[in-house]
Short mmCIF file of C-alpha atoms and ligand atoms in Angstrom, two decimals:
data_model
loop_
_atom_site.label_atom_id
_atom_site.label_comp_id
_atom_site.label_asym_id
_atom_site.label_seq_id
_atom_site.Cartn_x
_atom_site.Cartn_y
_atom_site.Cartn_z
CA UNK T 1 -7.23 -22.59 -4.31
CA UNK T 2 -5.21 -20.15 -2.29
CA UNK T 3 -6.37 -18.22 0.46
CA UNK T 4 -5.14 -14.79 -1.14
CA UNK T 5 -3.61 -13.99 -4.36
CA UNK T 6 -1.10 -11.06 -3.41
CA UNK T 7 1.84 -11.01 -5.54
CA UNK T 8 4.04 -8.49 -4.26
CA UNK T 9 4.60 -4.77 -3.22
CA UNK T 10 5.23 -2.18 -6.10
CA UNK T 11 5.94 1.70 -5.84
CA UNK T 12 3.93 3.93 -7.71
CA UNK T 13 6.48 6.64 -8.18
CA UNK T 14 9.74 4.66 -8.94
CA UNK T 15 8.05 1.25 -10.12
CA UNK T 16 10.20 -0.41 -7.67
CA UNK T 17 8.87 -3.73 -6.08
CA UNK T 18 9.25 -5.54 -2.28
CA UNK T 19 9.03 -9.02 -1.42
CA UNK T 20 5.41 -8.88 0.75
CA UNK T 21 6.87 -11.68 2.90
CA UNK T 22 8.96 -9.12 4.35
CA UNK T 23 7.77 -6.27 6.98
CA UNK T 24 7.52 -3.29 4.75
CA UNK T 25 7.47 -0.08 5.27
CA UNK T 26 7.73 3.20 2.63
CA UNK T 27 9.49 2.56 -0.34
CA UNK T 28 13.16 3.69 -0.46
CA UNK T 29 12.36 6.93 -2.65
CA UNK T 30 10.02 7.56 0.21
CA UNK T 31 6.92 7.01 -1.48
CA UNK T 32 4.34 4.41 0.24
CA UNK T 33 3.99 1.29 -1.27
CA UNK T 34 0.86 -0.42 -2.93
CA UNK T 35 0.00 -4.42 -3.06
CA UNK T 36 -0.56 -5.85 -6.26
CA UNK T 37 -1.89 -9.49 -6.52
CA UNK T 38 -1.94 -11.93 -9.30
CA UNK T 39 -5.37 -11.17 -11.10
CA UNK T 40 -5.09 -13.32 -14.19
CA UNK T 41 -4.87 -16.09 -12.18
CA UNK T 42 -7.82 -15.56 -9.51
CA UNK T 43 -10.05 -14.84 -12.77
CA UNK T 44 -9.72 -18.48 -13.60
CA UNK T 45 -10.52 -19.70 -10.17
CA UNK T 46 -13.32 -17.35 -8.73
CA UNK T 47 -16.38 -15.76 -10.11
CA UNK T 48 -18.79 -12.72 -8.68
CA UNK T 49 -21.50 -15.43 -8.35
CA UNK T 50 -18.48 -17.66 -6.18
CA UNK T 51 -18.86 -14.88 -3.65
CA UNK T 52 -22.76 -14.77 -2.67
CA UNK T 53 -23.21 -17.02 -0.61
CA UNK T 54 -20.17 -15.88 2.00
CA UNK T 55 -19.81 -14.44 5.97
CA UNK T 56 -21.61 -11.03 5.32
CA UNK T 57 -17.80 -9.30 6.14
CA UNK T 58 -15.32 -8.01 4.64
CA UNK T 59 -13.21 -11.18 4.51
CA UNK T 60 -15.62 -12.43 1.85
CA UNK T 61 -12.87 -11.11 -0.29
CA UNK T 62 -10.23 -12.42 0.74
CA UNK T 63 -8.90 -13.50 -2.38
CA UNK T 64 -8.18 -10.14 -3.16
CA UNK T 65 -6.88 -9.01 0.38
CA UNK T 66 -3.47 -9.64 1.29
CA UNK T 67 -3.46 -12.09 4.44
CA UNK T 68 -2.12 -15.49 2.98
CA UNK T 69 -3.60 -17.55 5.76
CA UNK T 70 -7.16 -17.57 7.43
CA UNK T 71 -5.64 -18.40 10.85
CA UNK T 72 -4.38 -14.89 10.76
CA UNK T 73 -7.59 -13.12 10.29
CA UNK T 74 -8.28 -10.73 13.20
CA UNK T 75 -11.99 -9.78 12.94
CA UNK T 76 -15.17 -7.91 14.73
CA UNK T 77 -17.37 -8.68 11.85
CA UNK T 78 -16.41 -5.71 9.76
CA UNK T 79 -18.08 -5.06 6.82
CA UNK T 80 -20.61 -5.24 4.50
CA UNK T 81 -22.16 -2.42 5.56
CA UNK T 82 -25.67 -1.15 4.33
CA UNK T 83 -25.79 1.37 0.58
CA UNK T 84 -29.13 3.11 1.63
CA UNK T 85 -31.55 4.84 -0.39
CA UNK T 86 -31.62 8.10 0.86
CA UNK T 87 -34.86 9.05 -0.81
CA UNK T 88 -36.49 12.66 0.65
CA UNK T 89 -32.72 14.17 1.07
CA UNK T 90 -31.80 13.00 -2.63
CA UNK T 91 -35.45 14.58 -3.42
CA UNK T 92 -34.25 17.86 -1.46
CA UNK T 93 -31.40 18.12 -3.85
CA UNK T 94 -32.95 16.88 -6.96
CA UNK T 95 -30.70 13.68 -6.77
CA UNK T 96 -33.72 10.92 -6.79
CA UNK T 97 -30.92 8.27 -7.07
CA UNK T 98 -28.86 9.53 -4.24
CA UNK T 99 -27.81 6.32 -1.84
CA UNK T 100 -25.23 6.45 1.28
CA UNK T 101 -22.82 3.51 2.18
CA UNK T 102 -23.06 4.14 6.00
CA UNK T 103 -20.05 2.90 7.77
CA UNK T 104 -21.76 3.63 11.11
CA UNK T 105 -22.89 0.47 11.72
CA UNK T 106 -19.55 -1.45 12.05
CA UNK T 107 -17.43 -2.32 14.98
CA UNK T 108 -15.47 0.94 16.77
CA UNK T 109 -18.22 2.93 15.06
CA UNK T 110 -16.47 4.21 11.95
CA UNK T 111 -15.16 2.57 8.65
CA UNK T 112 -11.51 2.79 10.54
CA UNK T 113 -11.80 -0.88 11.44
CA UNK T 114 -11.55 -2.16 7.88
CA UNK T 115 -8.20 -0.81 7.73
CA UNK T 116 -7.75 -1.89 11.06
CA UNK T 117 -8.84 -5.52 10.70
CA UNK T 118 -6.61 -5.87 7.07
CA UNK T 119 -3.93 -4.09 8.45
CA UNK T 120 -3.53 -5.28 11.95
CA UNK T 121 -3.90 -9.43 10.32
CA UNK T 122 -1.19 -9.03 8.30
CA UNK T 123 1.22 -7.27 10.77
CA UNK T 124 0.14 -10.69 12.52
CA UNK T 125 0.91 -12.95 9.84
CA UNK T 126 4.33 -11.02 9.61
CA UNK T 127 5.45 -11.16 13.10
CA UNK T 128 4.86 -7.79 14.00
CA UNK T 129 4.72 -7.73 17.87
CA UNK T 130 4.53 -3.90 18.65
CA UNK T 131 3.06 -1.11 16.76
CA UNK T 132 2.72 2.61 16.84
CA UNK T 133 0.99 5.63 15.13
CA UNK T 134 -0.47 8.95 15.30
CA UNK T 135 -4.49 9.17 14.64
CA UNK T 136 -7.04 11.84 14.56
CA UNK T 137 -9.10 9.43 16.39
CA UNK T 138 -11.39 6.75 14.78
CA UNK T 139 -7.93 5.15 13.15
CA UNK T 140 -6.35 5.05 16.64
CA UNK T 141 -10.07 3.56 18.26
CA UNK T 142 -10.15 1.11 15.92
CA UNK T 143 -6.32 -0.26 15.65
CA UNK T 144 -6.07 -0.06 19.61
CA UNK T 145 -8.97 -1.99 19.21
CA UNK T 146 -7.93 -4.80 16.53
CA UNK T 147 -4.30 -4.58 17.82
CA UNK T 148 -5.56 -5.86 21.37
CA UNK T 149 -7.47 -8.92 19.89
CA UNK T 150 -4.64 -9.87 18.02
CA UNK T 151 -1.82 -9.91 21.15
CA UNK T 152 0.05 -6.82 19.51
CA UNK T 153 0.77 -3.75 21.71
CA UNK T 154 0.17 -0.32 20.62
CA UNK T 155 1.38 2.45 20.72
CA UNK T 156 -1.37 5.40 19.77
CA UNK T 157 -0.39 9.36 19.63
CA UNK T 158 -3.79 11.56 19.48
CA UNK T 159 -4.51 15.33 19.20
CA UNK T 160 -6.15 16.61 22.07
CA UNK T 161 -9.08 18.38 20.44
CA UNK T 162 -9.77 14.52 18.85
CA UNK T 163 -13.12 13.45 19.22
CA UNK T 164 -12.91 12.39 23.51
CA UNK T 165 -15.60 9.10 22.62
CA UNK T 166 -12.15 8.27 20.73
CA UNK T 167 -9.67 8.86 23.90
CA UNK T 168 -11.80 6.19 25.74
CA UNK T 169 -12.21 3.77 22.98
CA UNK T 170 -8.13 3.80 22.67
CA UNK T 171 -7.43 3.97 26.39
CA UNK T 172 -10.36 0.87 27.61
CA UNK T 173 -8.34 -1.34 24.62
CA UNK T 174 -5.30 -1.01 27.20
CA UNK T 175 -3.12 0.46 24.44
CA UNK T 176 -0.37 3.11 25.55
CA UNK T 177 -2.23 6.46 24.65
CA UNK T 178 -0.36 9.90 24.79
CA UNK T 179 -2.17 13.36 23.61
CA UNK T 180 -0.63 16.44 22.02
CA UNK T 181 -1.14 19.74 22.31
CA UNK T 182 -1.35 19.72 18.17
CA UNK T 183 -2.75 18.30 15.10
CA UNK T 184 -2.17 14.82 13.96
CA UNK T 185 1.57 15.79 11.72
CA UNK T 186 2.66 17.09 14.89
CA UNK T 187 1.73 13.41 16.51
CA UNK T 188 2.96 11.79 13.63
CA UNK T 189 6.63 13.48 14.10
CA UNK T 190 6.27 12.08 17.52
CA UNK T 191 5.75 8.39 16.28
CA UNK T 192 8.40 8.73 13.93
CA UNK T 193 10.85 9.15 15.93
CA UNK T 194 9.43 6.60 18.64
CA UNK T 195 9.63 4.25 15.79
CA UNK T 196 13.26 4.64 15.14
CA UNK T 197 14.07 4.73 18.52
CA UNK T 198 12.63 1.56 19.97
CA UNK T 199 12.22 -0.58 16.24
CA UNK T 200 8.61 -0.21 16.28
CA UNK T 201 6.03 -1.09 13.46
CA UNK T 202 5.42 2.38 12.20
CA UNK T 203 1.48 1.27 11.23
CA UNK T 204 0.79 5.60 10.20
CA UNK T 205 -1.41 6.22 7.56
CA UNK T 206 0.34 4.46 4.29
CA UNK T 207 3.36 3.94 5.71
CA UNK T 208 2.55 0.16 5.73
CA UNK T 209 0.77 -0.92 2.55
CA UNK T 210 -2.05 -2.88 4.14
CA UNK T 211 -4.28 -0.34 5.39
CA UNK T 212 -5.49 0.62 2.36
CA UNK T 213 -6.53 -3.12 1.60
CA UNK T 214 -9.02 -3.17 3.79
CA UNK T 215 -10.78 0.46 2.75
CA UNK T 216 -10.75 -0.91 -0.56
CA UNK T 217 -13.33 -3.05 0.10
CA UNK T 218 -16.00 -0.46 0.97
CA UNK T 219 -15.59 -0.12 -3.27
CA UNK T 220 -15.96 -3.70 -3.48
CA UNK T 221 -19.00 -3.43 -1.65
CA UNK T 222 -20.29 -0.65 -3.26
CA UNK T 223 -19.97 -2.89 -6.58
CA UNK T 224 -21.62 -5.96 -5.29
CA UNK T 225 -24.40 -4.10 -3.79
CA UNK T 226 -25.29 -2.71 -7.45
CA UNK T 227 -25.17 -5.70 -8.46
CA UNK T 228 -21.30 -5.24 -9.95
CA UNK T 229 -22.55 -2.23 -12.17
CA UNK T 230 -20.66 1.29 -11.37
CA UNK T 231 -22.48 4.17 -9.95
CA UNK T 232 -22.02 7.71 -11.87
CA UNK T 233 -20.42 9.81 -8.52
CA UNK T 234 -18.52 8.42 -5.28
CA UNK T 235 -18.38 11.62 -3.00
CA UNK T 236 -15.55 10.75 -0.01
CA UNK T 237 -14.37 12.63 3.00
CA UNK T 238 -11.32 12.57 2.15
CA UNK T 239 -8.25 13.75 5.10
CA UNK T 240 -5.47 10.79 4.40
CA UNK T 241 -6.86 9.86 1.66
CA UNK T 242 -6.75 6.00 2.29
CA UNK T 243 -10.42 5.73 1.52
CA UNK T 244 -10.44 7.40 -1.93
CA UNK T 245 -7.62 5.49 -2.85
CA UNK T 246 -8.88 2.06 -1.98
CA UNK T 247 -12.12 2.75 -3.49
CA UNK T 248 -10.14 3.69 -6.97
CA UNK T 249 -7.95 0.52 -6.60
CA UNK T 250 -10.95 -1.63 -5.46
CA UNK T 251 -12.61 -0.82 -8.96
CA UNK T 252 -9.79 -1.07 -11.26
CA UNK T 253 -9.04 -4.17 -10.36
CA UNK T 254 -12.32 -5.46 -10.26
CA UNK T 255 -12.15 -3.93 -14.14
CA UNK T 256 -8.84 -5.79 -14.36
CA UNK T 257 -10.44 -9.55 -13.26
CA UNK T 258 -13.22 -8.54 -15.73
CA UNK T 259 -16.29 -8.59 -13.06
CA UNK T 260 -16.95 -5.02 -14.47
CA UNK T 261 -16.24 -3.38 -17.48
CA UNK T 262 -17.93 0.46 -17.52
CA UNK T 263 -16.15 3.11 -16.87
CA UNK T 264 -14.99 3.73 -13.53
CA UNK T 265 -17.34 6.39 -11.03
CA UNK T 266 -16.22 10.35 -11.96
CA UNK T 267 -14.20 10.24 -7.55
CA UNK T 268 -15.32 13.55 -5.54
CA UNK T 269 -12.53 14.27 -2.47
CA UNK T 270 -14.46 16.12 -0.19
CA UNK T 271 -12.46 18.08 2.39
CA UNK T 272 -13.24 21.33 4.69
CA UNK T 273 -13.14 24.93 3.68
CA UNK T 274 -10.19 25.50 6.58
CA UNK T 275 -8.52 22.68 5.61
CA UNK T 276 -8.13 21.93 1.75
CA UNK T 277 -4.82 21.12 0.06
CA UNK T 278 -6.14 18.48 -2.17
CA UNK T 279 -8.96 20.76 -3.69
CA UNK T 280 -6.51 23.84 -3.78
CA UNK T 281 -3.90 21.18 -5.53
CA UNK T 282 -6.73 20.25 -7.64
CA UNK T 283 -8.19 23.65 -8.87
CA UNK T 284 -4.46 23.98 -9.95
CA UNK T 285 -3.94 20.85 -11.47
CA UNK T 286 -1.27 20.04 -9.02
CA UNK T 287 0.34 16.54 -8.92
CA UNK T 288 0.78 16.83 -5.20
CA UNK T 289 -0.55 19.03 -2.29
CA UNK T 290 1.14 21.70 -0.10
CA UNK T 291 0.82 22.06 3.33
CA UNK T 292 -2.24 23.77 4.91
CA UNK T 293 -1.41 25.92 7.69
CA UNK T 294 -3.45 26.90 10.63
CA UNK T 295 -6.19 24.14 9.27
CA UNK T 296 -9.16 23.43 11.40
CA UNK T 297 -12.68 21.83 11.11
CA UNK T 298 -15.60 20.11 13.20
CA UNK T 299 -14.83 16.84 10.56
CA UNK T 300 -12.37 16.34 12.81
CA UNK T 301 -11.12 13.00 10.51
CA UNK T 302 -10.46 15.49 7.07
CA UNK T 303 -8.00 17.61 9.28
CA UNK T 304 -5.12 16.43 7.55
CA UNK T 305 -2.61 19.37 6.38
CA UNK T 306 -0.72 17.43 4.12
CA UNK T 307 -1.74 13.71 3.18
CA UNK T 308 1.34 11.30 1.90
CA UNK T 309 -0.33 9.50 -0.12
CA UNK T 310 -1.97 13.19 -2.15
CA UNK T 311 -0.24 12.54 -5.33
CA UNK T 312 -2.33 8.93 -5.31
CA UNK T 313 -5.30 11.01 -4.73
CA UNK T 314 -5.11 13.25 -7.00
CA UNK T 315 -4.46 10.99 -9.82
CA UNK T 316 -7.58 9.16 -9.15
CA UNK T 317 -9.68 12.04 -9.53
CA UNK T 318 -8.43 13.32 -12.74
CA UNK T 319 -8.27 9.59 -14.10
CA UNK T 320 -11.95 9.46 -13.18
CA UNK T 321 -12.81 12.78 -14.11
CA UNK T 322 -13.97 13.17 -11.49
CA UNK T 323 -13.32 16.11 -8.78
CA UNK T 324 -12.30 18.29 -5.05
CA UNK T 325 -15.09 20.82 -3.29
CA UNK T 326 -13.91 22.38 0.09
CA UNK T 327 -17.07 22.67 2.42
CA UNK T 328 -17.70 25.15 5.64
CA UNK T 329 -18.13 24.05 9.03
CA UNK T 330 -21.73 25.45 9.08
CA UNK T 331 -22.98 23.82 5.86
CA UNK T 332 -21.70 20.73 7.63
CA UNK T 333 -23.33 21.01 10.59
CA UNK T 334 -26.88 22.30 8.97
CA UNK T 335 -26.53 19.10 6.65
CA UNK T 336 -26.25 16.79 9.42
CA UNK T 337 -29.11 18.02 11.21
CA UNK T 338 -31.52 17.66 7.62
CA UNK T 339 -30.10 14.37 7.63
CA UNK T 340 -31.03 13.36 10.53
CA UNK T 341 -34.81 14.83 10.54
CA UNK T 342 -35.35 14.09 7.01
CA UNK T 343 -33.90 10.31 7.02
CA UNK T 344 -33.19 9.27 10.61
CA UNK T 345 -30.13 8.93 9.88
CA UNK T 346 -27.29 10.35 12.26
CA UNK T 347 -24.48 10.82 10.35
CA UNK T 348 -20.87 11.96 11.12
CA UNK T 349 -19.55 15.53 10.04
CA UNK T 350 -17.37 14.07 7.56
CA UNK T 351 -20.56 12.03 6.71
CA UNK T 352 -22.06 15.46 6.37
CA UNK T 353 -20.17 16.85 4.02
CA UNK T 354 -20.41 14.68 1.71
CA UNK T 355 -24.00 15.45 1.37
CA UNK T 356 -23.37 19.09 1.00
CA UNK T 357 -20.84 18.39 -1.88
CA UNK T 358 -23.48 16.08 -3.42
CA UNK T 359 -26.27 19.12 -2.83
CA UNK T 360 -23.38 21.67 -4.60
CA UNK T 361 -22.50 19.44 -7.47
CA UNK T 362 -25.85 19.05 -8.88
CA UNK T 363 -26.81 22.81 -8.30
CA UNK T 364 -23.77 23.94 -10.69
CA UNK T 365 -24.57 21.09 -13.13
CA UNK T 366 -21.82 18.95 -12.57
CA UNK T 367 -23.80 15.97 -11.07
CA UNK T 368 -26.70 14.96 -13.53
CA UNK T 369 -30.22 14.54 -12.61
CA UNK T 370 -30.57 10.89 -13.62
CA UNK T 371 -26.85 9.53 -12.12
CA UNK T 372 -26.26 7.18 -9.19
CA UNK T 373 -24.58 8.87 -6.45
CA UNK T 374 -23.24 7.40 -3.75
CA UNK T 375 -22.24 9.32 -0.49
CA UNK T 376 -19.87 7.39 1.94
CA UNK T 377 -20.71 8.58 5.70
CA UNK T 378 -17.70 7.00 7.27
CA UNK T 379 -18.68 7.23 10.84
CA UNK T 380 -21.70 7.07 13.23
CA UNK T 381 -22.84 10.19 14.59
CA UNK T 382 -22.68 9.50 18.21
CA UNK T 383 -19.44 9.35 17.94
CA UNK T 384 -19.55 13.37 17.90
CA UNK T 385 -22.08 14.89 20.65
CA UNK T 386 -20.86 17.78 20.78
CA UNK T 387 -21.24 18.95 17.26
CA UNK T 388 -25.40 18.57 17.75
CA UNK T 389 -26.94 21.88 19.77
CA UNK T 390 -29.65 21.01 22.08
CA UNK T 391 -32.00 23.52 22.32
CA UNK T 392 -35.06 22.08 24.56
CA UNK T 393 -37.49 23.33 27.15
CA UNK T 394 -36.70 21.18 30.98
CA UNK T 395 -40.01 20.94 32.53
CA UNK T 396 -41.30 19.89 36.31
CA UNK T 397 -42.40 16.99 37.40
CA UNK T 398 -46.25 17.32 37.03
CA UNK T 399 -46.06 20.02 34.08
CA UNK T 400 -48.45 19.18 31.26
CA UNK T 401 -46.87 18.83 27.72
C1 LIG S 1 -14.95 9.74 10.23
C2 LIG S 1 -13.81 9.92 9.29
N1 LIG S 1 -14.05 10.21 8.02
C3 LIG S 1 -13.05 10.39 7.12
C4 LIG S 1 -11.72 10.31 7.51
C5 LIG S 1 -10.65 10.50 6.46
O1 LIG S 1 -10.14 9.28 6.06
P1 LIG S 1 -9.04 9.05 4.95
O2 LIG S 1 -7.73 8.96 5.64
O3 LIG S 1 -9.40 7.76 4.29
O4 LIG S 1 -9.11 10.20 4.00
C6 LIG S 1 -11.42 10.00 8.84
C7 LIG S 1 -10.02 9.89 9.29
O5 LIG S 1 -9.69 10.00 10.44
C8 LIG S 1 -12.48 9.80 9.75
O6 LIG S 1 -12.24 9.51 11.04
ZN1 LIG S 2 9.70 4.24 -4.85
#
């Protein structure tokens, strides 16, 4: 049985298809390019019940990840994160079924290192020796991170209003870290041109097509851990977009090798009210997103003005049925504080939002009392100090309490 049963590289706009033996990048026509993998085939050599007893990571997949051979694996012990009932906030919102895959609780402290780990193996197995890219923060934490363990240098380009935990987590892995006075397009121009300059691995956002391998399996997770039945709602932060889109791939092929054959979850992209070109692409039943200008948010991770990969995005959500809701800073921030005190939980703003979405959807009807939601928090609280007030009385030694 083989390791991994990629196939090759295919475009979704032009249908044109790369050799995945090769370092890839975009396609030619500019779009970025997705893996495909030979599905007929693993369905007559593996079976859900094959899969139990496996490492309690991500890499219990691998037959549907793209790294050919295990030597290659770079890992932390990523995955298989916890889908948590999240009883007295679902009750708040009249969601009793209301459950949160929290991505907290994996290494670098947000769900950044799955892309990391997939991405930064197979730029091993293909020789890739030096790598570069701009980051809002977790993705540049977590590939300094992985990069470092695997011998490859980095090269990491960060806003300077990025979360600072972030700054530290990229500048202790040794990688070379430079911050802009901008937001993460301006960094990416930056990398691009580094890139072409001095041959680098341009490992941005869906420029290289393994990324989004690795956030795919957050929705093979979510499947396994319902026991491979679909829930009714997936609500995602959604900035790049990498997430969303590996969740919708994840579950199509998992409909494809015939583990699961409902109808896939309706896909909410959750973004911020000051920062929203996929809902505002969305409410106009766009194709692809324009750039936001002037965008800003505390989810520092959804301030993306203008994701590559939209168009992939957007066709997941009306192929679901599913849907885009813009949310304000101060819902956020109220949200993550009721999470918090209602369910211990200390969730990221992006997290956050997601709940508020979730709260919205089922006031206007569009999420049903009786469905399964599932909010993804994709990063650990802590991770953002500055977004919780602190509003305590300091007392004297000897005081009474
Ligand atoms: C915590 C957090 N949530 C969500 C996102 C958005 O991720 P995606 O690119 O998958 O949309 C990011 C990206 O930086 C992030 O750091
Ligand atoms: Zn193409």
């Amino acid at each position: 049985m083989k390791y991994s049963y990629i196939s090759h590289l295919y475009c979704p706009k032009c249908a044109a298809t790369y050799d995945h033996n090769q370092v890839n990048q975009l396609c030619e026509c500019g779009s970025p390019l997705l893996v495909d993998y030979n599905l007929k085939e693993l369905s007559q050599h593996l079976s859900k019940e094959d899969i139990i007893n496996r490492t309690s990571d991500l890499w219990r997949y691998h037959e549907l990840l793209p790294v050919q051979k295990k030597e290659n694996v770079i890992t932390l012990g990523e995955g298989m994160t916890p889908l948590l009932q999240m009883q007295r906030i679902g009750r708040d919102m009249d969601i009793p079924n209301l459950l949160m895959k929290d991505e907290g609780i994996i290494p670098t402290g947000s769900f950044k290192a799955r892309g990391a780990a997939v991405g930064v193996s197979k730029a091993k197995e293909l020789g890739v020796e030096d790598l570069a890219m701009p980051t809002n923060g977790n993705a540049g934490a977590a590939w300094g991170l992985y990069s470092t363990r695997a011998g490859i240098r980095s090269t990491i380009v960060m806003p300077e209003d990025a979360p600072k935990i972030t700054r530290n987590e990229v500048a202790i892995s040794g990688a070379n870290l430079y911050i802009i006075n901008g937001l993460i397009s301006d960094a990416g121009k930056v990398v691009s041109e580094a890139v072409k300059e001095r041959n680098l691995f341009d490992a941005s956002t869906l420029k290289e097509p393994y990324r989004i391998e690795g956030k795919k399996t957050m929705g093979l997770e979510i499947a396994e851990q319902l026991n491979w039945k679909m829930p009714d709602v997936i609500l995602y932060p959604t900035g790049g977009g990498v997430g969303i889109i590996g969740i919708y791939k994840a579950l199509t092929e998992l409909k494809e090798l015939g583990w699961m054959d409902e109808d896939l979850p309706r896909l909410v992209a959750v973004q911020a009210e000051d920062c929203a070109p996929i809902v505002k692409a969305w409410q106009e039943r766009k194709e692809e997103s324009e750039f936001w200008k002037n965008s800003s948010t505390v989810a520092f991770g959804i301030n993306v003005p203008k994701a590559i990969g939209d168009f992939l995005v957007l066709d997941a959500l009306y192929k679901t049925d599913g849907c885009a809701i813009a949310i304000d800073d101060e819902a956020i921030l109220h949200e993550q504080e009721k999470i918090a005190s209602l369910e211990g939980a200390f969730v990221c703003p992006e997290g956050a939002a997601t709940f508020v979405a979730a709260r919205r959807l089922r006031k206007s009807g569009w999420i049903k009392e009786h469905e399964v939601v599932v909010a993804l928090n994709t990063g650990m609280g802590i991770k953002y100090p500055d977004t919780v007030s602190v509003n305590v009385p300091t007392i004297e030694i000897g005081d009474k309490i």
